[in-house]
C-alpha cells in the first residue's frame, strides 16, 4: 500500500514517504477572517478533511494544523469601512468559518493557531533571517531579500527577472521584488512591539512561523488553494529555508470553485456564502457537491449540478435506509473498504473513481433487495458505510443522523398522508385500473416524490427538486 499525491513542487505525482514512519503532518492555510466564508473557501477545508480521513484509515497518526489569519491588510480595511475594531471583525468571521466547517462535517484540526498569538515566534524568525543575510530593516519595516536565496520561485516556476510582487504600500525596499515581513505602525492600525519599532506582521511570515512552531523544521504536507502558490507559498518557503528549515516535503493544492469561469471571490462579488447555502440545501448535499470532484479539478458552480448531487446522494441514502429497515438494526461498517475503492483513493485521492465504486455497490445492494437476498444487501451496506465514512458522507454517522432527526417529525406526517394516496393506488392496481394507478404515481412524482415498488410493497422517497 502506497499513497500517491500530486506534488506541485515536483510537478508530478509522487509516492508518499512520511518523515516519521506511521505519522503524517499536514499544514493547511486556513481562513483569512475579513468576511464570512463562501463555498470556495470551504472546498479547501473539505478536500483536506478527506485527505486526513484517508491517511487515518490507512493507519497513520495524523497531525493536522489549520491556521487562522486574524490580522492583515484586508481585515484592517474592513474594520475601517465598518467602523468596528479589527479584532471584532476577525472574531465574528472566525466563528462563521468554524460553523461552516462543522456544518459540512469537517473534523476539527489538531491545532488551529491564530496569527496574533504568535508574534513572538515571528520576531524570532525575522531576527534569524536578518542575521543570516536574508532580510533587512528599513524605515521600521523588515523585508526579505529575494535575491539572497537560490531557488526562490521554484514552486511557482517563475523567472526572477520577470517577477512583480503585489504592491504592499511599504517604503524602504532595496528591490521592488522584495516582500514585507514586518510593516511599521500607521496611525489607528493595530501594532505590536518589535526590535524595529511597533508594527504588525506580513501575511507570509505568519504561516512560516506557525508551521515551524507546531510542526518543526520539516514536515510532510503543506496544502492550500492554487491561488496561494504565488506569492504566499513561495514566500513562505523563502522565509523558512532562509531561517534554516527544510519545511514541507510535499505541496498539495486544490482548484477553485468558479462562477461563469471566474474564481469565486469576495472581491469580485460573485461568492455564494455557506451560511446562505445551508438554508437552501442540506449540508450533507453541499459536502457531496464540493467534496466528490477531484481536488485538482475546477468546480463550476450551478444549481443544476447541485440538484444532480442531491439526487445522487438521495440514491445512496435511500439504499442505506431500506437495508437498515430490512435488517431491523444498524448495520456496522465493514472493517475494510473494497480494494477498488482503496486503489482509487491511494492514487492522488481519486474521489470520483472511488465514488463510482460506492454507486456500483449501491446498485448491487438494490439488486439484492429486489431479489429478497437480505444477507447480500446487508453485506453491501456494510461496504457502503465503510466507504462513505472515509468520505465523511455516511448518513448513519452521528453528525448526519442528527440532521435526519431534525426532520423526522415532519416525515411522519408526510408519510401518513402519502400512505393514504398509496393505498388508493394499491386499490386501483388490485382492480386492474392501471390508468388511475399510473395517474396517482405521476401526481406524486410532480410533487417531488419518487415511488418504488418492491417485495414489501410501495415506498416513497424525495426526488430531486
XYZ file of C-alpha atoms in Angstrom:
465
model
C 0.000 0.000 0.000
C 1.426 3.355 -1.109
C -0.476 6.630 -1.165
C 0.496 8.818 -4.110
C -0.017 12.590 -4.265
C 0.465 15.265 -6.892
C 3.321 17.430 -5.619
C 3.150 20.954 -7.026
C 6.867 21.495 -6.405
C 7.806 18.366 -8.409
C 5.002 18.877 -10.960
C 4.201 15.180 -10.854
C 2.503 12.501 -8.776
C 4.895 11.089 -6.178
C 4.789 8.158 -3.776
C 4.172 9.466 -0.272
C 7.008 8.630 2.111
C 6.387 10.072 5.604
C 9.090 11.886 7.509
C 8.277 9.717 10.538
C 7.014 6.168 9.845
C 3.352 5.781 10.708
C 2.799 9.525 11.115
C 1.775 12.326 8.778
C 1.975 16.062 9.484
C -0.186 18.472 7.458
C -0.272 22.272 7.476
C -3.235 23.849 5.679
C -3.527 27.576 5.063
C -6.853 28.318 6.678
C -9.153 31.291 6.862
C -8.290 34.941 6.456
C -11.178 36.229 8.515
C -12.093 39.544 6.902
C -15.508 38.210 5.811
C -17.777 35.189 6.157
C -16.857 32.109 4.103
C -18.188 31.265 0.665
C -18.227 27.740 -0.723
C -14.887 28.290 -2.488
C -13.198 28.776 0.896
C -14.794 25.700 2.402
C -13.860 23.493 -0.543
C -10.224 23.576 0.575
C -11.172 22.531 4.094
C -13.294 19.682 2.715
C -10.596 18.396 0.349
C -8.019 18.235 3.119
C -10.564 16.753 5.524
C -10.943 13.844 3.079
C -7.150 13.574 2.773
C -6.854 13.476 6.541
C -9.567 10.814 6.831
C -7.859 8.648 4.214
C -4.488 8.840 5.939
C -6.194 7.899 9.206
C -7.938 4.964 7.511
C -4.564 3.794 6.198
C -3.323 3.691 9.781
C -1.383 6.953 10.029
C -1.326 9.111 13.147
C -2.311 12.480 11.656
C -1.329 15.900 12.991
C -3.420 18.467 11.132
C -2.768 22.202 11.545
C -5.158 24.746 10.030
C -4.274 28.321 10.885
C -6.381 31.457 11.218
C -5.044 34.701 9.713
C -6.672 37.215 12.037
C -4.601 40.258 11.087
C -3.751 41.513 7.604
C -4.414 44.446 5.260
C -7.891 43.196 4.267
C -9.081 42.899 7.855
C -7.803 46.384 8.659
C -9.599 47.814 5.607
C -12.824 46.070 6.579
C -12.578 47.430 10.111
C -12.180 50.961 8.764
C -15.088 50.567 6.347
C -17.404 49.174 9.015
C -16.143 51.412 11.860
C -15.503 48.372 14.045
C -12.459 47.096 15.935
C -10.280 44.842 13.786
C -10.465 42.037 16.353
C -14.266 42.144 16.286
C -14.259 41.627 12.506
C -11.859 38.719 12.876
C -13.669 37.038 15.756
C -17.101 37.112 14.117
C -15.790 35.720 10.849
C -13.636 33.084 12.538
C -16.797 31.801 14.196
C -18.569 31.832 10.821
C -15.770 29.742 9.299
C -15.849 27.241 12.147
C -19.636 26.996 11.866
C -19.274 26.308 8.141
C -16.580 23.646 8.627
C -18.710 21.976 11.288
C -21.924 22.167 9.250
C -20.247 20.325 6.371
C -18.819 17.642 8.619
C -15.128 18.600 8.705
C -13.198 17.127 11.605
C -11.648 19.781 13.881
C -7.910 20.352 13.360
C -5.359 19.068 15.828
C -4.424 22.709 16.463
C -5.864 25.907 14.990
C -3.390 28.708 15.796
C -4.190 32.380 15.303
C -1.556 34.639 13.803
C -1.840 37.261 16.541
C -0.964 34.642 19.137
C 2.466 34.046 17.584
C 4.096 37.467 17.261
C 7.000 36.293 19.452
C 7.778 33.424 17.061
C 7.598 35.790 14.086
C 10.042 38.246 15.672
C 12.413 35.356 16.381
C 12.243 34.225 12.759
C 12.907 37.745 11.448
C 15.919 38.099 13.749
C 17.327 34.856 12.388
C 16.745 35.916 8.781
C 18.457 39.269 9.312
C 21.436 37.539 10.980
C 21.736 35.144 8.030
C 21.657 37.967 5.487
C 18.249 37.131 4.028
C 16.352 40.117 5.431
C 16.909 43.785 6.294
C 15.230 46.589 8.200
C 14.253 49.895 6.556
C 12.089 52.700 7.964
C 10.716 50.387 10.659
C 9.806 47.723 8.090
C 11.520 44.360 7.608
C 11.895 42.937 4.102
C 13.027 39.614 2.713
C 15.816 39.936 0.143
C 14.621 37.593 -2.607
C 17.987 37.643 -4.409
C 19.689 36.201 -1.334
C 18.092 32.771 -1.633
C 18.956 30.446 -4.532
C 15.926 28.540 -5.704
C 13.425 31.304 -4.935
C 10.355 30.893 -7.220
C 10.970 27.175 -7.819
C 7.441 26.319 -6.594
C 5.680 28.692 -8.998
C 8.325 28.190 -11.715
C 8.765 31.915 -12.431
C 11.761 33.901 -13.590
C 13.057 36.383 -11.003
C 13.764 38.966 -13.708
C 10.071 38.984 -14.640
C 8.738 38.965 -11.085
C 6.280 41.562 -9.862
C 5.392 41.335 -6.165
C 1.947 42.642 -5.143
C 2.040 46.264 -4.004
C 2.303 46.326 -0.210
C 2.375 50.081 0.237
C 5.569 49.994 2.307
C 8.740 52.056 2.000
C 12.475 51.414 2.055
C 12.758 48.392 -0.221
C 16.164 47.815 -1.810
C 14.496 45.941 -4.636
C 10.809 46.163 -5.646
C 10.709 42.359 -5.761
C 11.496 42.059 -2.038
C 8.471 41.385 0.160
C 7.480 42.694 3.583
C 7.660 40.568 6.696
C 7.043 43.400 9.181
C 5.118 46.590 8.455
C 5.745 49.674 10.576
C 2.815 51.005 12.566
C 0.461 53.502 10.973
C -1.901 55.767 12.948
C -5.032 53.942 14.018
C -3.782 50.494 12.972
C -3.093 47.586 15.339
C 0.579 47.106 16.196
C 2.961 45.122 18.392
C 6.390 45.806 19.823
C 9.441 44.561 17.913
C 13.165 45.439 17.815
C 12.477 47.571 14.710
C 9.640 49.514 16.311
C 5.926 48.949 16.615
C 4.285 47.273 13.663
C 2.471 44.188 12.502
C 3.453 41.016 10.653
C 3.177 40.369 6.943
C 0.830 37.616 5.813
C 3.566 35.262 4.571
C 5.584 35.446 7.788
C 2.617 34.315 9.857
C 2.388 30.870 8.261
C 6.144 30.228 8.197
C 6.347 30.919 11.922
C 3.264 28.921 12.874
C 4.294 25.896 10.770
C 7.696 25.958 12.478
C 6.067 26.262 15.914
C 3.678 23.322 15.561
C 5.385 21.008 13.061
C 9.087 21.767 13.471
C 11.849 22.332 10.954
C 10.452 19.782 8.485
C 7.025 18.263 7.974
C 5.173 16.207 5.410
C 2.464 18.146 3.548
C 1.649 21.812 3.051
C -1.744 22.484 1.491
C -3.927 25.280 0.196
C -5.716 26.637 -2.845
C -3.897 27.069 -6.163
C -4.229 30.846 -5.814
C -1.784 30.683 -2.874
C 1.122 29.204 -4.845
C 2.370 32.744 -5.511
C 3.060 34.895 -3.662
C 2.033 33.275 -0.388
C 3.511 29.798 -0.524
C 6.545 30.886 -2.493
C 7.352 33.455 0.149
C 6.643 31.041 2.996
C 9.271 28.724 1.521
C 11.790 31.551 1.185
C 11.418 32.578 4.831
C 11.519 29.027 6.183
C 14.517 27.930 4.141
C 16.317 31.179 4.824
C 15.764 30.525 8.537
C 17.264 27.064 8.131
C 14.147 24.885 7.987
C 13.735 22.129 5.411
C 9.993 22.968 5.543
C 7.367 20.975 3.594
C 8.253 17.772 1.734
C 5.087 17.803 -0.429
C 2.965 20.687 -1.720
C -0.688 19.880 -2.439
C -3.082 22.437 -3.932
C -6.813 22.290 -4.580
C -8.522 24.023 -7.506
C -11.129 26.784 -7.396
C -14.890 26.944 -7.326
C -15.797 29.250 -10.224
C -18.847 31.183 -11.393
C -19.072 31.991 -15.113
C -15.477 30.854 -15.484
C -14.098 33.207 -12.802
C -12.672 32.266 -9.409
C -15.268 32.663 -6.679
C -14.113 35.681 -4.690
C -15.451 38.168 -2.189
C -13.649 40.977 -4.008
C -15.327 40.060 -7.320
C -18.744 39.969 -5.675
C -19.531 36.532 -7.111
C -19.322 34.455 -3.927
C -22.012 32.172 -2.516
C -21.944 32.272 1.275
C -22.059 28.977 3.133
C -24.468 30.455 5.693
C -26.993 31.092 2.903
C -26.387 27.817 1.095
C -27.177 25.685 4.148
C -30.588 27.339 4.328
C -31.429 26.188 0.801
C -29.580 22.859 0.688
C -28.895 20.116 3.196
C -25.306 20.439 4.434
C -24.560 16.817 3.537
C -25.562 17.574 -0.061
C -23.159 20.526 -0.090
C -20.408 18.244 1.193
C -21.176 15.757 -1.574
C -21.172 18.547 -4.165
C -17.909 20.164 -3.044
C -16.021 17.108 -1.826
C -16.597 14.494 -4.508
C -14.979 16.098 -7.602
C -11.221 15.549 -7.787
C -9.458 18.123 -5.631
C -7.370 19.337 -8.590
C -10.389 19.877 -10.870
C -12.306 23.153 -11.044
C -15.939 23.157 -9.907
C -18.165 25.449 -11.980
C -20.987 26.453 -9.659
C -24.542 25.902 -10.846
C -27.848 24.993 -9.231
C -28.274 22.220 -11.792
C -25.114 20.477 -10.621
C -26.249 20.900 -7.012
C -29.555 19.216 -7.881
C -27.608 16.371 -9.504
C -25.576 15.993 -6.304
C -28.777 15.992 -4.282
C -30.277 13.225 -6.435
C -27.088 11.142 -6.355
C -26.839 11.336 -2.579
C -30.555 10.561 -2.231
C -29.983 7.295 -4.097
C -27.258 6.335 -1.640
C -29.278 7.460 1.358
C -32.376 5.600 0.167
C -30.425 2.357 -0.121
C -28.963 2.795 3.357
C -32.407 3.424 4.819
C -34.062 0.464 3.061
C -31.452 -2.067 4.165
C -31.412 -0.698 7.713
C -35.192 -1.162 7.892
C -34.891 -4.667 6.453
C -32.132 -5.651 8.893
C -34.108 -4.252 11.813
C -30.962 -2.760 13.321
C -27.918 -0.656 12.440
C -25.507 -2.398 10.082
C -21.939 -1.661 11.160
C -19.391 -0.556 8.503
C -17.136 -3.306 7.228
C -13.584 -3.363 8.575
C -12.104 -2.661 5.138
C -13.259 -0.757 2.073
C -13.415 -2.644 -1.252
C -9.984 -2.947 -2.945
C -11.042 -0.874 -5.983
C -12.110 1.982 -3.682
C -8.784 1.858 -1.832
C -6.855 1.789 -5.111
C -8.667 4.916 -6.294
C -8.056 6.790 -3.035
C -4.385 5.805 -2.945
C -3.951 7.270 -6.428
C -3.846 11.009 -5.638
C -7.119 10.883 -3.685
C -9.174 9.793 -6.704
C -12.529 10.521 -5.098
C -14.554 10.466 -8.375
C -13.307 6.946 -9.139
C -13.844 5.904 -5.525
C -17.373 7.319 -5.587
C -18.124 5.239 -8.692
C -17.378 2.158 -6.566
C -19.841 3.435 -3.953
C -22.608 3.781 -6.545
C -21.795 0.379 -8.080
C -22.065 -1.209 -4.649
C -25.379 0.575 -4.041
C -26.726 -0.823 -7.320
C -25.598 -4.312 -6.326
C -27.326 -3.850 -2.979
C -30.530 -2.711 -4.642
C -30.432 -5.784 -6.876
C -30.058 -7.921 -3.759
C -33.079 -6.169 -2.236
C -35.117 -6.808 -5.369
C -34.137 -10.496 -5.187
C -35.064 -10.571 -1.479
C -31.456 -11.530 -0.629
C -31.137 -9.962 2.811
C -27.617 -11.243 3.525
C -26.184 -9.808 0.302
C -27.961 -6.484 0.846
C -26.590 -6.208 4.389
C -23.073 -7.056 3.181
C -23.247 -4.353 0.519
C -24.491 -1.816 3.084
C -21.529 -2.598 5.363
C -19.172 -1.873 2.441
C -21.045 1.308 1.510
C -20.892 2.610 5.070
C -17.136 1.962 5.239
C -16.570 3.916 2.022
C -18.891 6.758 2.969
C -17.158 7.032 6.332
C -13.875 7.801 4.583
C -15.604 10.498 2.523
C -17.434 11.929 5.544
C -20.809 11.142 3.930
C -22.216 8.243 5.954
C -25.874 9.141 6.608
C -25.840 6.961 9.746
C -22.824 8.742 11.254
C -23.804 10.789 14.347
C -23.180 14.098 12.566
C -25.633 13.427 9.736
C -28.014 11.256 11.762
C -28.739 14.371 13.812
C -29.622 16.192 10.600
C -32.064 13.421 9.718
C -33.685 13.508 13.161
C -34.483 17.215 12.816
C -36.956 16.408 10.067
C -38.240 13.131 11.477
C -41.450 14.550 12.950
C -42.365 16.175 9.643
C -41.504 12.975 7.806
C -44.015 11.022 9.933
C -46.762 13.493 8.982
C -45.862 13.350 5.280
C -45.583 9.559 5.438
C -49.138 9.271 6.784
C -50.508 11.480 4.004
C -48.557 9.694 1.277
C -49.667 6.311 2.617
C -53.308 7.336 2.150
C -52.613 8.112 -1.505
C -50.557 4.939 -1.991
C -53.399 2.885 -0.525
C -55.676 4.378 -3.192
C -53.093 3.461 -5.828
C -52.853 -0.107 -4.497
C -56.637 -0.399 -4.595
C -56.630 0.762 -8.226
C -53.960 -1.794 -9.090
C -55.905 -4.544 -7.320
C -58.904 -3.886 -9.561
C -56.512 -3.586 -12.549
C -57.324 0.104 -13.080
C -53.840 0.793 -14.379
C -54.580 4.266 -15.747
C -55.699 5.507 -12.295
C -52.709 3.857 -10.595
C -50.306 5.455 -13.077
C -52.003 8.848 -12.717
C -51.588 8.724 -8.915
C -47.919 7.836 -9.295
C -47.385 10.671 -11.795
C -49.078 13.188 -9.479
C -46.838 12.129 -6.611
C -43.832 12.472 -8.911
C -44.836 16.015 -9.807
C -44.871 16.749 -6.064
C -41.204 15.696 -5.842
C -41.764 12.158 -4.551
C -40.259 9.017 -6.053
C -42.354 5.843 -5.706
C -40.620 2.455 -5.804
C -42.471 -0.852 -5.885
C -40.714 -3.664 -4.015
C -41.400 -7.059 -2.454
C -42.581 -5.359 0.750
C -44.875 -3.012 -1.167
C -44.503 0.561 -2.422
C -42.233 3.052 -0.670
C -41.608 6.721 -1.252
C -38.584 8.990 -1.111
C -37.825 12.589 -2.002
C -36.593 13.102 -5.539
C -34.538 15.968 -6.939
C -36.016 19.399 -6.622
